Every structure is written in C-alpha cells, then in structure tokens.
Coordinates of N, CA and C in Angstrom, one line a residue:
M1 N 0.7 -1.1 -0.1 CA 0.1 0.0 0.0 C 0.8 1.3 0.2
N2 N 0.3 2.3 -0.5 CA 1.1 3.6 -0.6 C 1.0 4.3 0.8
A3 N 2.2 4.6 1.1 CA 2.1 5.3 2.4 C 1.9 6.7 2.4
M4 N 0.9 7.2 3.1 CA 0.5 8.7 2.9 C 1.3 9.5 4.0
I5 N 1.5 9.0 5.1 CA 2.2 9.7 6.2 C 3.4 8.7 6.7
R6 N 4.6 9.2 6.7 CA 5.7 8.4 7.3 C 6.5 9.0 8.1
A7 N 6.6 8.8 9.4 CA 7.6 9.6 10.4 C 8.6 8.4 10.8
S8 N 9.7 9.3 10.9 CA 11.0 8.5 11.2 C 11.8 9.2 12.4
Q9 N 11.7 8.5 13.3 CA 12.5 8.9 14.9 C 12.1 10.4 15.1
V10 N 10.8 10.6 15.1 CA 10.3 11.9 15.4 C 10.5 12.3 16.9
T11 N 10.9 13.4 17.1 CA 11.0 13.8 18.6 C 10.4 15.4 18.5
K12 N 9.9 15.7 19.8 CA 9.6 17.0 20.0 C 9.7 17.3 21.7
T13 N 10.6 18.4 21.6 CA 10.9 18.9 22.9 C 10.5 20.2 23.4
Y14 N 9.8 20.5 24.5 CA 9.6 21.9 24.9 C 10.4 22.2 26.3
G15 N 11.5 22.9 26.0 CA 12.3 23.3 26.9 C 13.1 22.0 27.3
K16 N 13.1 21.5 28.7 CA 13.8 20.4 29.0 C 12.7 18.9 29.0
T17 N 11.5 19.2 28.5 CA 10.7 18.3 28.5 C 10.5 17.5 27.3
Q18 N 10.9 16.4 27.1 CA 10.7 15.7 25.7 C 9.3 15.0 25.7
V19 N 8.4 15.5 24.8 CA 6.9 15.1 24.7 C 6.8 14.1 23.8
L20 N 7.6 13.8 22.7 CA 7.7 12.6 21.8 C 8.9 12.0 21.7
K21 N 9.1 10.7 21.6 CA 10.3 10.3 22.0 C 10.5 9.2 20.7
S22 N 11.3 9.6 19.7 CA 11.7 8.6 18.6 C 10.5 7.8 18.1
I23 N 9.4 8.6 17.7 CA 8.3 8.0 16.9 C 8.7 7.4 15.7
D24 N 8.2 6.4 15.2 CA 8.4 5.6 13.8 C 6.9 5.4 13.7
L25 N 6.4 5.7 12.5 CA 5.0 5.6 12.0 C 4.7 5.7 10.8
T26 N 4.1 4.7 10.2 CA 3.4 4.7 8.8 C 1.8 4.7 8.8
I27 N 1.2 5.7 8.2 CA -0.2 5.6 7.8 C -0.4 5.6 6.2
N28 N -1.0 4.4 5.9 CA -1.2 4.2 4.5 C -2.5 4.9 3.8
A29 N -2.4 5.3 2.6 CA -3.6 5.9 1.8 C -4.7 5.2 2.2
G30 N -5.8 6.0 2.5 CA -7.0 5.3 2.6 C -7.2 4.9 4.0
E31 N -6.5 4.8 4.9 CA -6.6 4.4 6.4 C -7.5 5.4 7.1
F32 N -8.4 4.9 8.1 CA -9.0 5.7 8.9 C -8.4 5.3 10.3
T33 N -7.4 6.1 10.9 CA -6.6 5.7 12.1 C -7.0 6.8 13.3
A34 N -7.0 6.3 14.5 CA -7.1 7.0 15.6 C -5.9 7.0 16.4
I35 N -5.5 8.0 17.2 CA -4.5 8.1 18.0 C -5.2 8.4 19.3
M36 N -4.8 7.5 20.2 CA -5.3 7.5 21.5 C -4.2 7.5 22.7
G37 N -4.5 7.9 23.9 CA -3.5 7.8 24.9 C -4.0 8.8 26.1
P38 N -3.4 8.5 27.2 CA -3.7 9.3 28.4 C -3.5 10.7 28.4
S39 N -4.1 11.6 29.0 CA -4.0 13.1 29.2 C -2.2 13.2 29.4
G40 N -1.7 13.9 28.5 CA -0.2 14.2 28.5 C 0.6 13.1 27.8
S41 N 0.0 12.2 27.1 CA 0.8 11.3 26.4 C 1.4 11.8 25.2
G42 N 1.1 12.8 24.7 CA 1.7 13.3 23.6 C 0.9 13.0 22.1
K43 N -0.5 12.6 22.4 CA -1.1 12.6 21.0 C -1.6 13.6 20.3
S44 N -1.8 14.9 20.9 CA -2.1 16.1 20.2 C -0.8 16.8 19.4
T45 N 0.4 16.6 20.4 CA 1.7 17.0 19.8 C 2.1 16.1 18.8
L46 N 1.8 15.1 18.8 CA 2.0 14.1 17.4 C 1.2 14.6 16.2
M47 N -0.1 14.8 16.4 CA -0.9 15.3 15.3 C -0.2 16.5 14.8
N48 N 0.0 17.5 15.6 CA 0.6 19.0 15.2 C 1.8 18.8 14.5
V49 N 2.7 17.9 14.7 CA 4.0 17.8 14.1 C 3.6 17.1 12.8
L50 N 2.9 16.0 12.9 CA 2.5 15.5 11.6 C 1.8 16.4 10.4
S51 N 1.1 17.4 10.9 CA 0.1 18.3 10.1 C 0.9 19.7 9.9
T52 N 2.0 19.7 10.4 CA 2.8 20.9 10.3 C 2.6 22.2 11.1
I53 N 1.6 21.8 11.9 CA 0.8 22.9 12.8 C 2.2 23.2 13.8
D54 N 3.0 22.4 14.0 CA 4.1 22.6 14.9 C 5.4 21.8 14.4
R55 N 6.7 22.4 14.7 CA 7.8 22.1 14.0 C 8.4 20.8 14.8
L56 N 9.0 19.9 14.2 CA 9.8 18.9 14.8 C 10.8 19.3 15.5
S57 N 11.3 18.6 16.5 CA 12.6 18.9 17.2 C 13.7 18.0 16.5
G58 N 13.3 16.7 16.2 CA 14.1 15.9 15.5 C 13.4 14.8 14.7
G59 N 14.1 14.2 13.8 CA 13.4 13.1 12.9 C 12.9 14.0 11.8
E60 N 12.2 13.1 10.9 CA 11.6 13.5 9.6 C 10.2 13.1 9.2
V61 N 9.3 13.7 8.8 CA 8.0 13.3 8.2 C 7.9 13.4 6.8
W62 N 7.4 12.5 6.1 CA 7.1 12.6 4.7 C 5.6 12.5 4.6
L63 N 4.9 13.4 3.8 CA 3.2 13.3 3.5 C 3.0 13.2 1.9
D64 N 2.7 12.0 1.6 CA 2.6 11.7 0.1 C 3.8 11.7 -0.6
G65 N 4.8 11.5 0.2 CA 6.1 11.3 -0.7 C 7.0 12.4 -0.4
Q66 N 6.5 13.7 0.1 CA 7.0 14.8 0.2 C 7.8 15.0 1.6
S67 N 9.1 15.1 1.5 CA 9.7 15.4 3.0 C 9.3 16.8 3.5
L68 N 8.5 16.9 4.5 CA 8.3 18.4 5.0 C 9.5 19.2 5.5
L69 N 10.7 18.6 5.6 CA 12.0 19.2 6.1 C 12.4 20.0 4.9
D70 N 12.0 19.7 3.6 CA 12.6 20.3 2.4 C 11.7 21.7 2.0
L71 N 10.7 21.8 2.9 CA 9.9 22.9 2.4 C 10.1 24.0 3.4
D72 N 10.2 25.4 3.0 CA 10.4 26.6 3.6 C 9.0 27.1 4.2
K73 N 8.9 28.1 5.0 CA 7.5 28.5 5.6 C 6.5 28.8 4.6
K74 N 6.7 29.5 3.5 CA 5.7 29.7 2.4 C 5.6 28.4 1.7
A75 N 6.3 27.7 1.3 CA 6.0 26.5 0.7 C 5.2 25.7 1.6
L76 N 5.6 25.6 3.0 CA 5.1 24.8 3.9 C 3.4 25.2 4.1
R77 N 3.1 26.3 4.1 CA 1.9 26.9 3.9 C 0.9 26.6 3.0
K78 N 1.6 26.7 1.7 CA 0.9 26.2 0.6 C 0.6 24.8 0.6
F79 N 1.6 24.0 1.0 CA 1.6 22.5 0.9 C 0.3 22.2 2.0
R80 N 0.2 22.8 2.9 CA -0.8 22.4 4.1 C -2.2 23.0 3.3
Q81 N -2.3 24.1 2.7 CA -3.6 24.3 2.2 C -4.0 23.2 1.1
D82 N -3.1 22.8 0.3 CA -3.6 22.2 -0.9 C -3.4 20.7 -0.5
R83 N -2.7 20.1 0.3 CA -2.8 18.7 0.6 C -3.4 18.3 2.0
M84 N -3.8 19.2 2.8 CA -4.2 18.7 4.1 C -5.7 19.3 4.3
G85 N -6.6 18.6 5.2 CA -7.9 19.1 5.6 C -7.8 19.0 7.2
F86 N -8.5 19.9 8.0 CA -8.5 19.9 9.2 C -10.1 20.0 9.8
I87 N -10.1 19.3 10.9 CA -11.7 19.3 11.4 C -11.3 19.5 13.0
F88 N -11.7 20.4 13.6 CA -11.4 20.9 14.8 C -12.5 20.5 15.8
Q89 N -12.3 20.5 17.2 CA -13.4 20.3 17.9 C -14.3 21.6 18.0
D90 N -13.9 22.8 17.9 CA -14.4 23.9 18.1 C -15.1 24.5 16.6
Y91 N -15.1 23.7 15.6 CA -15.6 23.9 14.5 C -14.9 25.1 13.5
N92 N -14.6 26.2 14.2 CA -14.0 27.3 13.3 C -14.7 27.7 12.0
L93 N -15.8 27.7 12.3 CA -16.7 28.2 11.2 C -16.8 30.0 11.3
L94 N -17.1 30.6 10.1 CA -17.1 31.8 10.1 C -18.5 32.3 10.4
D95 N -19.0 33.0 11.2 CA -20.6 33.4 11.4 C -21.0 34.3 10.4
T96 N -20.4 35.1 9.7 CA -20.9 36.0 8.6 C -21.2 35.2 7.4
L97 N -20.7 33.9 7.1 CA -21.0 33.3 6.0 C -22.0 32.3 6.2
T98 N -22.5 31.9 5.0 CA -23.6 30.6 5.2 C -22.9 29.4 5.2
V99 N -23.5 28.4 5.5 CA -23.0 27.0 5.4 C -22.3 26.7 4.1
K100 N -22.9 26.8 3.2 CA -22.4 26.8 1.7 C -21.3 27.8 1.3
E101 N -21.2 28.8 1.9 CA -19.8 29.7 1.8 C -18.8 29.3 2.7
N102 N -19.1 29.0 3.8 CA -18.2 28.5 4.7 C -17.4 27.0 4.2
I103 N -18.1 26.1 3.6 CA -17.5 24.9 2.8 C -16.8 25.4 1.5
L104 N -17.2 26.2 0.8 CA -16.6 26.5 -0.5 C -15.7 27.6 -0.4
L105 N -15.5 28.2 0.9 CA -14.5 29.2 1.1 C -12.9 28.8 0.6
P106 N -12.4 27.6 1.0 CA -11.0 27.0 0.5 C -10.9 27.2 -0.9
L107 N -11.9 26.8 -1.5 CA -11.9 26.9 -3.0 C -12.0 28.1 -3.6
S108 N -12.8 29.0 -3.0 CA -12.9 30.3 -3.5 C -11.7 31.1 -3.4
L109 N -10.8 30.8 -2.2 CA -9.5 31.5 -2.0 C -8.5 31.2 -3.2
R110 N -8.8 29.9 -3.8 CA -8.0 29.6 -4.8 C -8.4 30.0 -6.4
G111 N -9.5 30.7 -6.2 CA -10.1 31.1 -7.5 C -10.8 30.1 -8.4
M112 N -11.3 29.2 -7.9 CA -11.9 27.8 -8.6 C -13.0 28.3 -9.4
K113 N -13.4 28.1 -10.6 CA -14.4 28.3 -11.2 C -15.7 27.9 -10.4
T114 N -16.9 28.7 -10.5 CA -18.0 28.3 -10.0 C -18.7 27.0 -10.2
Q115 N -18.8 26.5 -11.5 CA -19.1 25.3 -11.8 C -18.4 24.2 -11.3
E116 N -17.1 24.3 -11.0 CA -16.2 23.1 -10.5 C -16.6 23.0 -9.1
M117 N -16.9 24.2 -8.5 CA -17.0 24.2 -7.1 C -18.6 23.6 -6.8
E118 N -19.4 23.8 -7.4 CA -20.7 23.3 -7.4 C -20.7 21.9 -7.4
D119 N -19.9 21.3 -8.8 CA -19.8 19.8 -8.8 C -19.3 19.2 -7.7
R120 N -18.2 19.8 -6.9 CA -17.4 19.1 -5.8 C -18.5 19.1 -4.7
L121 N -19.3 20.3 -4.6 CA -20.0 20.4 -3.3 C -21.1 19.4 -3.2
K122 N -21.9 19.3 -4.4 CA -23.4 18.4 -4.4 C -23.1 17.0 -3.6
P123 N -22.0 16.0 -4.2 CA -22.1 14.8 -3.6 C -21.6 14.7 -2.2
L124 N -20.7 15.8 -1.7 CA -20.2 15.8 -0.4 C -21.4 16.2 0.5
V125 N -22.0 17.1 0.2 CA -23.2 17.7 1.1 C -24.3 16.5 1.4
Q126 N -24.4 15.8 0.2 CA -25.5 14.7 0.1 C -24.7 13.7 1.1
S127 N -23.6 13.3 1.0 CA -23.2 12.2 1.8 C -23.1 12.7 3.3
L128 N -22.9 14.1 3.7 CA -22.9 14.6 5.0 C -24.3 15.1 5.3
H129 N -25.4 14.7 4.7 CA -26.8 15.2 4.9 C -27.1 16.6 5.4
I130 N -26.4 17.4 4.7 CA -26.5 18.9 5.0 C -26.9 19.7 4.0
E131 N -27.2 19.0 2.8 CA -27.9 19.9 1.7 C -29.1 20.7 2.0
K132 N -30.0 20.5 2.8 CA -30.9 21.4 3.2 C -30.7 22.6 4.0
I133 N -29.4 22.6 4.6 CA -29.0 23.9 5.3 C -28.1 24.7 4.9
L134 N -27.7 24.6 3.5 CA -26.6 25.3 3.0 C -26.7 26.9 2.8
D135 N -28.2 27.5 3.1 CA -28.3 28.8 3.1 C -28.5 29.3 4.5
Q136 N -28.2 28.6 5.3 CA -28.2 29.1 6.7 C -27.0 29.4 7.3
Y137 N -27.0 30.1 8.4 CA -25.7 30.7 8.9 C -25.3 29.7 10.2
P138 N -24.2 29.7 10.5 CA -23.9 28.8 11.9 C -24.5 29.1 13.1
S139 N -25.1 30.3 13.3 CA -25.8 30.4 14.3 C -27.0 29.8 14.3
E140 N -27.6 29.3 13.2 CA -28.9 28.5 13.0 C -29.0 27.4 13.0
I141 N -27.9 26.7 13.1 CA -27.8 25.2 13.0 C -27.2 24.6 14.2
S142 N -27.4 23.2 14.4 CA -27.1 22.5 15.5 C -25.5 22.3 15.7
G143 N -24.9 21.7 16.7 CA -23.6 21.5 16.8 C -23.3 20.3 16.1
G144 N -24.1 19.3 15.7 CA -23.7 18.4 14.9 C -23.6 18.8 13.5
Q145 N -24.5 19.8 12.9 CA -24.6 20.3 11.7 C -23.3 21.1 11.5
K146 N -22.9 21.8 12.5 CA -21.9 22.5 12.5 C -20.7 21.6 12.2
Q147 N -20.5 20.6 12.8 CA -19.2 19.8 12.8 C -19.1 19.0 11.3
R148 N -20.3 18.8 10.8 CA -20.5 18.2 9.5 C -20.3 19.2 8.5
T149 N -20.5 20.4 8.8 CA -20.1 21.6 7.7 C -18.8 21.7 7.7
A150 N -18.2 21.6 8.8 CA -16.6 21.7 9.1 C -15.9 20.5 8.3
S151 N -16.5 19.5 8.5 CA -16.1 18.1 7.8 C -16.0 18.5 6.2
A152 N -17.1 18.9 5.8 CA -17.4 19.2 4.3 C -16.3 20.1 3.9
R153 N -15.9 21.0 4.6 CA -15.1 22.4 4.2 C -13.7 21.5 4.3
A154 N -13.3 20.6 5.3 CA -12.1 20.0 5.1 C -11.7 19.0 4.1
L155 N -13.0 18.4 3.4 CA -12.8 17.4 2.4 C -13.0 18.0 0.9
I156 N -13.6 19.3 0.9 CA -14.0 19.8 -0.3 C -12.9 20.0 -1.4
T157 N -11.6 20.2 -0.6 CA -10.4 20.5 -1.5 C -9.6 19.2 -1.9
K158 N -10.4 18.1 -1.5 CA -9.8 16.7 -1.8 C -8.3 16.6 -1.3
P159 N -8.2 16.7 -0.2 CA -6.9 16.6 0.5 C -6.2 15.2 0.4
A160 N -4.9 15.2 0.8 CA -4.2 14.0 0.7 C -4.6 13.3 2.0
V161 N -4.7 14.2 3.1 CA -5.2 13.5 4.4 C -6.0 14.5 5.3
V162 N -6.8 14.0 6.1 CA -7.6 14.9 7.0 C -7.2 14.7 8.4
F163 N -6.9 15.8 9.0 CA -6.4 15.6 10.5 C -7.6 16.1 11.4
A164 N -8.3 15.0 12.0 CA -9.5 15.4 13.0 C -9.0 15.4 14.4
D165 N -9.1 16.5 15.1 CA -8.8 16.7 16.5 C -9.9 16.8 17.5
E166 N -10.2 15.6 18.1 CA -11.3 15.6 18.8 C -12.6 15.9 18.4
P167 N -13.0 15.4 17.1 CA -13.9 16.0 16.3 C -15.3 16.0 17.1
T168 N -15.6 14.9 17.8 CA -16.8 14.7 18.5 C -16.9 15.3 19.9
G169 N -15.7 15.9 20.4 CA -15.7 16.3 21.9 C -16.5 17.2 22.2
A170 N -17.4 18.1 21.5 CA -18.4 19.1 21.7 C -19.7 18.6 21.4
L171 N -20.0 17.2 20.9 CA -21.0 16.9 20.3 C -21.9 16.0 21.3
D172 N -23.3 16.1 21.5 CA -24.1 15.0 22.3 C -23.7 13.6 21.5
S173 N -24.2 12.8 22.2 CA -23.8 11.3 21.8 C -24.4 11.0 20.4
R174 N -25.9 11.4 20.0 CA -26.4 11.1 18.8 C -25.5 11.8 17.6
S175 N -25.4 13.0 18.1 CA -24.6 13.8 16.9 C -23.3 13.3 16.8
A176 N -22.6 12.7 17.7 CA -21.3 12.1 17.5 C -21.4 11.0 16.7
T177 N -22.4 10.1 17.2 CA -22.5 8.9 16.4 C -22.8 9.2 14.8
E178 N -23.6 10.1 14.6 CA -24.0 10.5 13.2 C -22.7 11.0 12.5
L179 N -21.8 11.8 13.1 CA -20.7 12.4 12.4 C -19.7 11.1 12.1
L180 N -19.5 10.3 13.2 CA -18.5 9.1 13.2 C -18.9 8.2 12.0
E181 N -20.1 7.9 11.9 CA -20.9 7.0 10.7 C -20.5 7.8 9.3
E182 N -20.7 8.9 9.3 CA -20.5 9.7 8.0 C -19.0 9.7 7.6
L183 N -18.2 10.0 8.6 CA -16.7 10.0 8.3 C -16.3 8.6 7.9
S184 N -16.9 7.7 8.5 CA -16.5 6.3 8.1 C -16.9 6.1 6.6
Q185 N -18.3 6.5 6.4 CA -18.7 6.5 5.1 C -17.9 7.3 4.0
L186 N -17.5 8.4 4.3 CA -16.5 9.3 3.5 C -15.2 8.4 3.4
N187 N -14.9 7.9 4.3 CA -13.5 7.1 4.1 C -13.5 5.9 3.3
K188 N -14.7 5.2 3.3 CA -14.9 4.2 2.1 C -15.2 4.6 0.8
A189 N -16.2 5.6 0.9 CA -16.7 6.0 -0.6 C -15.7 6.9 -1.3
F190 N -14.9 7.9 -0.7 CA -14.0 8.4 -1.2 C -12.6 8.3 -1.2
G191 N -12.2 7.1 -0.4 CA -11.0 6.8 -0.1 C -10.1 7.9 0.7
A192 N -10.8 8.7 1.6 CA -10.2 9.8 2.3 C -9.3 9.2 3.4
T193 N -8.0 9.5 3.4 CA -7.1 9.1 4.6 C -7.4 10.0 5.8
I194 N -7.8 9.4 7.0 CA -8.2 10.3 8.1 C -7.5 9.9 9.3
L195 N -6.9 10.9 9.9 CA -6.1 10.8 11.1 C -6.7 11.3 12.2
M196 N -7.3 10.7 13.4 CA -8.0 11.3 14.4 C -7.6 11.1 15.7
V197 N -7.4 12.3 16.5 CA -7.1 12.3 17.8 C -8.3 12.0 18.7
T198 N -8.3 11.1 19.6 CA -9.5 11.1 20.4 C -9.2 10.5 21.7
H199 N -10.0 10.9 22.8 CA -9.7 10.1 24.2 C -11.0 8.9 24.1
D200 N -11.8 9.1 23.3 CA -13.2 8.3 23.4 C -13.0 6.9 22.7
P201 N -13.2 5.9 23.5 CA -13.0 4.5 22.9 C -14.1 4.3 21.9
Y202 N -15.2 4.9 22.0 CA -16.4 4.7 21.1 C -16.1 5.4 19.9
A203 N -15.6 6.4 19.9 CA -15.2 7.2 18.5 C -14.0 6.4 17.9
A204 N -12.9 5.9 18.6 CA -12.0 5.1 18.0 C -12.6 3.8 17.4
S205 N -13.5 3.2 17.8 CA -14.0 1.9 17.4 C -14.5 2.1 16.0
Y206 N -14.6 3.5 15.4 CA -15.1 3.6 14.1 C -13.9 3.5 13.0
C207 N -12.7 3.5 13.6 CA -11.5 3.7 13.0 C -11.3 2.0 12.5
R208 N -10.4 2.0 11.6 CA -9.6 0.7 11.2 C -8.6 0.3 12.0
R209 N -8.0 1.3 12.6 CA -6.7 1.2 13.2 C -6.7 2.1 14.4
V210 N -6.1 1.7 15.5 CA -5.9 2.5 16.8 C -4.7 2.5 17.1
I211 N -3.8 3.5 17.2 CA -2.6 3.7 17.9 C -2.6 4.4 19.2
F212 N -1.7 3.5 20.3 CA -1.9 4.1 21.7 C -0.5 4.6 22.0
L213 N -0.7 6.0 22.5 CA 0.8 6.5 23.0 C 0.7 6.6 24.6
R214 N 1.9 6.5 25.0 CA 1.9 6.7 26.4 C 3.5 7.3 26.7
D215 N 3.4 8.4 27.4 CA 4.8 9.1 27.8 C 5.5 9.4 26.5
G216 N 4.9 9.9 25.4 CA 5.5 10.2 24.3 C 5.9 9.0 23.2
S217 N 5.5 7.8 23.6 CA 6.1 6.7 22.7 C 4.7 5.9 22.3
I218 N 5.0 5.3 21.1 CA 3.9 4.3 20.7 C 4.1 3.0 21.4
V219 N 3.0 2.6 22.1 CA 3.2 1.5 23.2 C 2.4 0.3 22.6
N220 N 1.3 0.5 21.8 CA 0.5 -0.6 21.2 C -0.1 0.1 20.1
E221 N -0.8 -0.9 19.2 CA -1.8 -0.5 18.1 C -2.6 -1.8 17.9
L222 N -3.9 -1.6 17.6 CA -4.9 -2.4 17.3 C -5.3 -2.1 15.8
Y223 N -5.9 -3.3 15.1 CA -6.3 -3.4 13.8 C -7.8 -4.0 13.9
A224 N -8.9 -3.3 13.2 CA -10.0 -3.7 13.6 C -10.3 -5.1 12.6
G225 N -9.5 -5.3 11.3 CA -9.7 -6.3 10.5 C -11.2 -6.9 10.3
E226 N -11.6 -7.9 10.4 CA -12.8 -8.6 10.0 C -13.8 -8.6 11.3
Q227 N -13.4 -8.2 12.4 CA -14.5 -8.1 13.7 C -15.4 -7.0 13.7
S228 N -16.3 -7.2 14.4 CA -17.4 -6.2 14.5 C -16.8 -4.9 15.2
R229 N -17.7 -3.9 14.8 CA -17.4 -2.7 15.7 C -17.4 -2.8 17.1
K230 N -18.5 -3.6 17.6 CA -18.5 -3.7 19.1 C -17.5 -4.6 19.6
M231 N -16.9 -5.5 18.9 CA -15.6 -6.3 19.3 C -14.4 -5.6 19.4
F232 N -14.5 -4.6 18.3 CA -13.2 -3.8 18.4 C -13.2 -3.0 19.4
F233 N -14.4 -2.3 19.8 CA -14.7 -1.3 20.9 C -14.2 -1.9 22.2
D234 N -14.6 -3.3 22.4 CA -14.4 -4.2 23.6 C -12.8 -4.1 23.7
R235 N -11.9 -4.5 22.5 CA -10.5 -4.7 22.6 C -9.8 -3.4 22.8
I236 N -10.5 -2.2 22.3 CA -10.0 -1.0 22.8 C -10.1 -0.5 24.3
L237 N -11.3 -0.9 24.8 CA -11.4 -0.6 26.0 C -10.4 -1.4 27.0
E238 N -10.4 -2.9 26.6 CA -9.3 -3.7 27.3 C -8.0 -3.2 27.2
T239 N -7.5 -2.7 26.2 CA -6.1 -2.2 25.9 C -5.9 -0.9 26.8
Q240 N -7.0 0.0 26.8 CA -7.1 1.2 27.4 C -6.9 1.1 29.0
S241 N -7.6 -0.1 29.5 CA -7.7 -0.2 30.9 C -6.1 -0.9 31.3
L242 N -5.6 -1.7 30.4 CA -4.2 -2.4 30.7 C -3.3 -1.3 30.7
L243 N -3.3 -0.2 29.7 CA -2.3 0.8 29.8 C -2.6 1.8 30.9
G244 N -3.7 1.9 31.3 CA -3.9 3.0 32.5 C -3.7 4.5 31.9
G245 N -4.0 5.2 33.2 CA -3.9 6.6 32.8 C -5.4 7.1 32.6
A246 N -5.5 8.4 32.6 CA -6.6 9.3 32.6 C -6.8 9.7 31.2
Y247 N -7.8 9.1 30.5 CA -8.3 9.4 29.1 C -9.2 10.8 29.1
R248 N -8.8 11.8 28.7 CA -9.5 12.8 28.5 C -9.1 13.8 27.4

C-alpha cells in the first residue's frame, strides 16, 4: 500500500521536557486511524507535528512522498492548504458566511470556477446530509450540523489527508454517532485518509486502526480487521484499561 504519512525518529521537546520520543509511524493511503493515549501522552503534539502545525525537534516526516523538512515557511503553508484538511473540536466556522460559503471558502480562495465548486459540493453535502441547510448561518444550525459543515470544508479540497482533533468532543452522543458514521462512510466512498486524535474508545471503534501513545512513545496498536465494531470497541477498552492513565 502507498504510505500517505511516514514519520521516522520524530521527537518534540519543549524546554527540557521531551514530549515525543523517537516515533516511527506509517499511515497508508485510505486508512482511518485513531491516536489514543492518557492525558499528557503526546497524542495532540504528534498530530500537530505530522500536520505541520508545529515544528519537529528531530527526525523527519514525509506526507504523500514529500519530505516536510524540504519546505520553507511559504512552501509549507501552501502544501498545508493544498494537501491537508482539518476538523477541529470548535468547528472554526465564520459566522458571517452561510454553510455553503463556509464549505466553499477554501476553493474560493484558490479562484476555482463556480461550476467546478458546485460539482464538488453536491455529492459531499449529500453524503453528510447537510444539503438542506446550505443557506443557513452557523448560528442557526445545531452542533452536529456545524461539525458536518466543518467536515465538508475539510474534504472539499480533496486533501491527501484529513486531520481530525477530537471532532466529537463538543457533540452530544447522537450527533457524535452520526458524524462518526458519516466520516467512516466518506473514508470508504472517497478513499479519504483520516487521522483522528480522540480520548473516546467509542469514537475510536469507528476507525480501522488505533495507535496508543504513552509518555511520548507508541506502546500498542490495534487493527479492526474483520471483527465487528462492538468487538473492536471491547478490545480498545481492554487495551486502554491495561495501559492505565486518565483518558480525556
């Protein structure tokens, strides 16, 4: 399989504290992967260095074959805009734009033609079940609808990889389940590579692979394989219990 993300001996240090310790990791194209770990394990830091939000202290990261060390700040910013999508817990929607305008904003900034934008928009909003709220504003829709809007905005650019940081953290259980099912469907239907940080074993059970961090190192990983989501959920819970620590 084609490696979408490859990390070699990645370290991250803040002052005298080493948060990531010689991480080696490969995420293949089309994988839906969760990163889990106790509070302070380094999971958010790992996502940040893989997504270029934060700089490495050591090691190297390749995304879709491109070494991120070879890019200066300007090239890195363009690479991030062109090749990555982001879904955050707090949505990051612009209140003065409609749902449709929020989703299309990344394409508008690139100067894409209107018809091409519409062609991309239609199947995506149908998959996420938000086609009926396109003319509404963020203040007029629910938290679940806001997160699906943010997901559509992340996917509309057809990124090489989508980074999702606790995407269900601010949602009620029903909205969280709907979003996870839709992300899983988008992963299957569009071949989207999704890397998700989560503290929640229920959310992680929708992924096909779960990577566990502890004290800045990868200590375990699970693959769903052919087992049911319920069975995978139980394995995640068992592994979480064995590793210990407060997951939040």
